[in-house]
């Protein structure tokens, strides 16, 4: 496997996280731990002082191996302030796997001009990740603007009939723009990882 | 009531439709019969030769009373070819209730330039109806472009995870553009009627 | 845009709220911050002493710009005691956007006489907002009583098969009274805003 | 069991229906066959010429045993023209089980005056059955008008977000009027039967 | 109205509860307050020392008016230990409204003999309330044993695919035993009230 | 694999079915083709005249290999007349895989005495299959009567809130009787196969 | 009943648990208490010092009676670290009921080699329990590898579109491997119990 | 846009299809018409004799423009015979957009050896499309075998709790293998198009 192994920390005890981290790092690999709490970070930090905490992305990383060569930058686009944790999870994952990442945040469908003004950044990316909650429409709009693979990440942000991200998920699955594929609700890591696999220069 | 009475024909027999039509027209009112089949039309036509068949909209009308004065035109915006029957139901309803209607069809979120090029028509309308199936996102985009009441009509067009219009319905209910309200799936009539009530000049 | 910009505070940190508030107010606009907590209010108050806290509505406002002229009063109708926070969010929003608001609270479908006794207030309004949880039926009844645009707001009040507002939402979408449109569950702000757009005197 | 046995014919072959009918009638009981097709009726008629076809209710009956004494009339209330088959299933069932039935059809929530004008008929009934599709609200309104057991029957009439009767079912389960209980979607027979058990004079 | 007014306390502040209680009691009626917390009870107790706390049922009552005459006892049947709070809400409600109540608890479908051994108590009741969570089947079994009106109350007890009471609700709505009607999930009060209306001796 | 290969014919063309059948039979195995139409049967019959048509079970079989030894009889229990096709699919599958099958049909929860009178047949079986639609409760009752593995098969029989078998499925998954496991809606074959694997004498 | 009685402790008070435990143990039986908290354990321990706490499985047991003879070992297979509590509930239940249990943990579908390397352990078991959350696919893979009864237990582990275990539940119900049956989400006890009934040597 | 325009024919009349086809082809582009019926094909064939009918894929194409250069072959993997129409829609789309396609059909999770034996074909592809109905698990297994972008297409094949493809959709969204993204149910075209965008050599 060309990419570092990953620990999904949610629902795991600190002991379990540390045990898996140890196995990975002693095997010579790099470590990415996602959905980690601050106390989880501190536990890893104590054992591995070179561990880095990406707070907004809720990720801890220990980089030891080299990352593969990539074909171009990855753009991460998001709509609302509350979507940023998931967007950062995607962006930091992509960076740790070797991509250069262009962040295009706070561009909503209800204010299209802000998005359109960043069109050049979108066109010059090889893969685009779109993170959006209630505003699931953003993936269609981005997919209509440029001819690039778009990975859509619905977020659980919202209330009422957003049903914890289901509304955004359905919007994205029904996207009328071709080239859009979708990952699980809030799965920023999955989007960052899939973007990296797509972006590898063989 | 300032507006003509309406017969929702789906699920009614021809006899039932004719009986209600007779009661309405003998009372001096105008008639609007929605979701009517061709044979239903013929039955009304035989009894009331002045009946008009709006085929695409699946509506039959007999206009006898005057319609109230309206404040401005109503725009009906739709995305896909398959959404046209519902869009026409909304447009013809609005026309029969006394509005001038501007049709802006075939403008999808994946091709924003077509929509943006019609911005003047949107701005000069007093109410806007947006009809969209898989592309539920269109309501947000229109709502973001202009400061007008937007009535969103999800359609049951689509397949798979569109769930007979539920995906579009949820997108519209979660619209991030303020000023958007929603009616039932495929309810073109309801949108045309609500637009007319909003558009009345008291 | 003729109306003040709005901050939806739920899910945002105080720092994020303050930063957006500063940008809006330095731009010369008025501020409406919805779903705000008491500590959020205090943070704004410290920076902008003229900030007003509408506690029941969970709204903080700073009014600096003039509001547009409206065509008539807006009625806000609600059924149960527990629906009042959402009703107040709608009412205060409508007031801050320049409308005179008539509150008709505590009128349930199971006690129709209370509602019918307020018929004059309904008739003299240009737009009516109906806020109801388990009593989703209220929108149909109001829509049947008067020829006015009715904006229905389902609330998440209830238990069991109310499914967090879904039962009321479906009732309202299926309303047999013409002229009823619907916004998201608990979206009092959206209803107040849509009512204001409908009510503007051009 | 004080009431005749019943055959639910939907999904059964004519042979199966006839075999069950024969067993019941040879046992000396009366027969009620619901959801029966016209050919099903003819098959029973041939074997039992005294069989009666209640066409609107889709019921065939052969009355041989005496029915128990009842405490008062049963009212069957319904809103729309399309709800009549289910309303008739309830009404005919109640009649066959020995009740006097008062039909109050075509009284919708959007036209309350028609319902209110029949208040006396409601008050003088011992049990009330309310049959309603999109207008699920009718059960609450009736329950609020009179102090009688109300059996609510949601119907699958409607389209879009009525979801085959689910919207009406949820409205009825959430009824704010006390004394309302609910049966399955389209289950007119069940309502008529439950009303009869409630109405028996012991 | 022959029965006392009721306050559903969940989601109401103590001030709101006290204000409604005062209005009711000063009007000369009896009071039933359901879903009340212990502090809610203490607040009422301070103002009205004759208030009685039915702890398991989460009900506070002040009895001042006479209850109507009833036709026979009401049986309350429940399956599991965790269903008892809802069963008690039903039982205490029925008692406060004037019924004699027979409690038949801890009789599950997986142990039919315990239920069958109580058959006499069921037969001698005029109305039967069945409260069941995962074991929604109990309503069908009771309905098959005796010819009495059965009011089924699904409870939110359970986990996994019980979906907060939806599984039990659906089982009960699909009951193959005639005479079964259903109320909302956990709505013990509604069942007790409906039973009382059915049980009144006119 | 000790059991014959199986063709699930629904959604396959006759050509596809024949091609798979040929591959299986030329390999020396026995053939079981489920969900087969009459024309599908005739196509197989023409090619393999020894093919047997189990009409009620919608199965065609060609038996060439020996079946493994079983530990005891398998009981197939079902409630309603309309559940028989699925029950027969289970029963015939079990027979073709080498089991002796005891059919206990037409025993519903609302008529427990019929089920209880067959208790000996249940006790003497090594595995029990319970097939039930609206009466999903039957699995719990059977599981409570005897200490045997119970495989529950929900059927799509029913209407309204049975939701195509979902109500029965949920009832069975929530069964309070230990020892009950569940297969997919209408999956009579799967139940028959699982029973056979459980029943094998090693 | 050949197996000890079981207390499902979730939702029960300590007093209720102790009372049931006392009744069981005084009757001479063994005790299994599932979903028990640590304080619940301590309460039992004080009364019955021989009580054993199986912490990971959240089970307390008091073994007094002999267990029946079994035909072979039971394998418990699970995929992720977070699935272990449910897997342990199944494994400990099976052990307490008299089975020898082989634990095969941490074998996911995305790393098939780990599972395949344990094929011998699977083949030599008489019943296999598969516990999996997001990895619902594991049941199909195991069912495809060996000819044994597979009891699939979906877990509520996961996030987003795992919907609290519904995704895994549906995957398992649709398993294309014959011989797979399913129990409720997180129902490790039910799986252990069903495995024991299947595994009994008569 | 580097790729030909596409007509989604489902729900469009022949006249509408022909009109769009004419506009595209007269603009000099190539044509891909998906979900087309045989009569739709004949209508295009008459106007454009060079039209090619890909029957299994339900696609008609007219190739006039050159396709972009691709980086490697695309693998299309599917499990069941009934999934082939969707798999072919994906494969033919990818071919028409310029990819070399390797078909790996009939490899189910319950028979892993068939899939593993094709591992070389998977490794040598740049993008992999996995089409699966009930067997939604296939995407995880393929994603675990090789480090390539996997586009998962759930199909509506199945019955009962497959819910028209929802079960497979959820399985795929919850895939534990990194690098998997998902498109709408039955959306073979979308998968083929997304694969082409990912596969382009810039």
Coordinates of C-alpha atoms in Angstrom, one line a residue, chain E residues 56-168:
Chain E
X56 CA -44.5 5.9 38.4
X57 CA -47.1 7.5 36.0
X58 CA -45.3 10.9 36.1
X59 CA -48.7 12.5 36.8
X60 CA -49.9 15.2 39.3
X61 CA -53.6 15.5 39.9
X62 CA -55.9 17.8 41.9
X63 CA -59.4 16.3 42.0
X64 CA -62.2 18.8 42.5
X65 CA -65.0 17.8 40.1
X66 CA -67.0 14.6 40.0
X67 CA -66.2 12.1 37.3
X68 CA -68.9 10.6 35.0
X69 CA -70.3 7.1 35.5
X70 CA -68.6 4.3 33.7
X71 CA -69.9 1.0 32.3
X72 CA -67.2 -1.4 33.7
X73 CA -63.6 -1.8 34.6
X74 CA -60.7 -0.9 32.2
X75 CA -57.9 -3.5 32.0
X76 CA -54.3 -2.3 31.4
X77 CA -52.0 -5.0 30.1
X78 CA -48.3 -4.7 29.7
X79 CA -45.4 -6.9 28.8
X80 CA -42.1 -5.8 30.1
X81 CA -40.8 -4.1 33.2
X82 CA -39.6 -1.1 31.2
X83 CA -43.1 -0.5 29.8
X84 CA -44.5 0.2 33.2
X85 CA -44.2 4.0 33.2
X86 CA -46.4 4.2 30.1
X87 CA -48.8 1.6 31.4
X88 CA -49.1 3.6 34.7
X89 CA -49.7 6.8 32.8
X90 CA -52.6 5.0 31.1
X91 CA -53.9 3.4 34.3
X92 CA -53.7 6.5 36.5
X93 CA -55.3 8.6 33.7
X94 CA -58.2 6.2 33.5
X95 CA -58.6 6.1 37.3
X96 CA -58.6 9.9 37.5
X97 CA -61.3 10.1 34.8
X98 CA -63.5 7.7 36.9
X99 CA -62.7 4.2 35.8
X100 CA -61.9 1.2 38.0
X101 CA -58.6 -0.2 36.6
X102 CA -57.3 -3.8 36.5
X103 CA -53.6 -4.0 36.1
X104 CA -52.2 -7.0 34.2
X105 CA -48.5 -6.5 34.0
X106 CA -45.5 -8.6 33.0
X107 CA -47.4 -10.8 30.6
X108 CA -45.3 -11.2 27.4
X109 CA -46.0 -13.0 24.1
X110 CA -43.0 -15.3 24.8
X111 CA -44.8 -16.6 27.9
X112 CA -48.4 -16.9 26.9
X113 CA -49.6 -19.0 29.8
X114 CA -49.2 -16.0 32.2
X115 CA -51.5 -14.0 29.9
X116 CA -54.0 -16.8 29.4
X117 CA -54.3 -17.3 33.1
X118 CA -55.7 -13.7 33.4
X119 CA -58.4 -14.3 30.7
X120 CA -61.2 -13.8 33.2
X121 CA -60.0 -10.3 34.1
X122 CA -59.9 -9.4 30.4
X123 CA -63.4 -10.7 29.7
X124 CA -64.9 -8.8 32.5
X125 CA -63.4 -5.4 31.4
X126 CA -65.3 -3.1 29.0
X127 CA -62.2 -1.7 27.5
X128 CA -58.6 -3.0 27.3
X129 CA -55.4 -1.0 27.0
X130 CA -52.3 -3.0 25.8
X131 CA -48.9 -1.3 26.4
X132 CA -46.0 -3.0 24.7
X133 CA -42.6 -2.0 23.3
X134 CA -40.6 -4.6 21.4
X135 CA -43.4 -7.0 22.1
X136 CA -45.9 -5.1 19.9
X137 CA -47.5 -8.5 19.2
X138 CA -49.3 -8.5 22.6
X139 CA -52.1 -6.4 21.2
X140 CA -53.0 -9.0 18.5
X141 CA -52.9 -11.8 21.0
X142 CA -55.2 -10.0 23.5
X143 CA -57.5 -8.9 20.7
X144 CA -57.7 -12.6 19.6
X145 CA -58.5 -13.8 23.1
X146 CA -61.5 -11.5 23.9
X147 CA -64.2 -9.5 22.1
X148 CA -63.5 -6.1 23.6
X149 CA -62.2 -2.8 22.3
X150 CA -58.4 -2.9 22.5
X151 CA -56.4 0.3 22.6
X152 CA -52.8 -0.4 21.7
X153 CA -50.0 1.8 23.0
X154 CA -46.6 1.2 21.4
X155 CA -43.6 2.2 23.7
X156 CA -40.2 3.5 22.8
X157 CA -38.6 0.8 24.9
X158 CA -36.0 -1.3 23.0
X159 CA -32.9 -0.8 21.0
X160 CA -31.6 -1.3 17.4
X161 CA -34.4 -2.0 14.9
X162 CA -37.1 -1.1 17.4
X163 CA -36.5 2.5 16.2
X164 CA -37.8 4.2 19.2
X165 CA -41.2 2.5 19.1
X166 CA -41.8 2.4 15.4
X167 CA -41.5 -1.4 15.2
X168 CA -44.1 -1.8 17.9

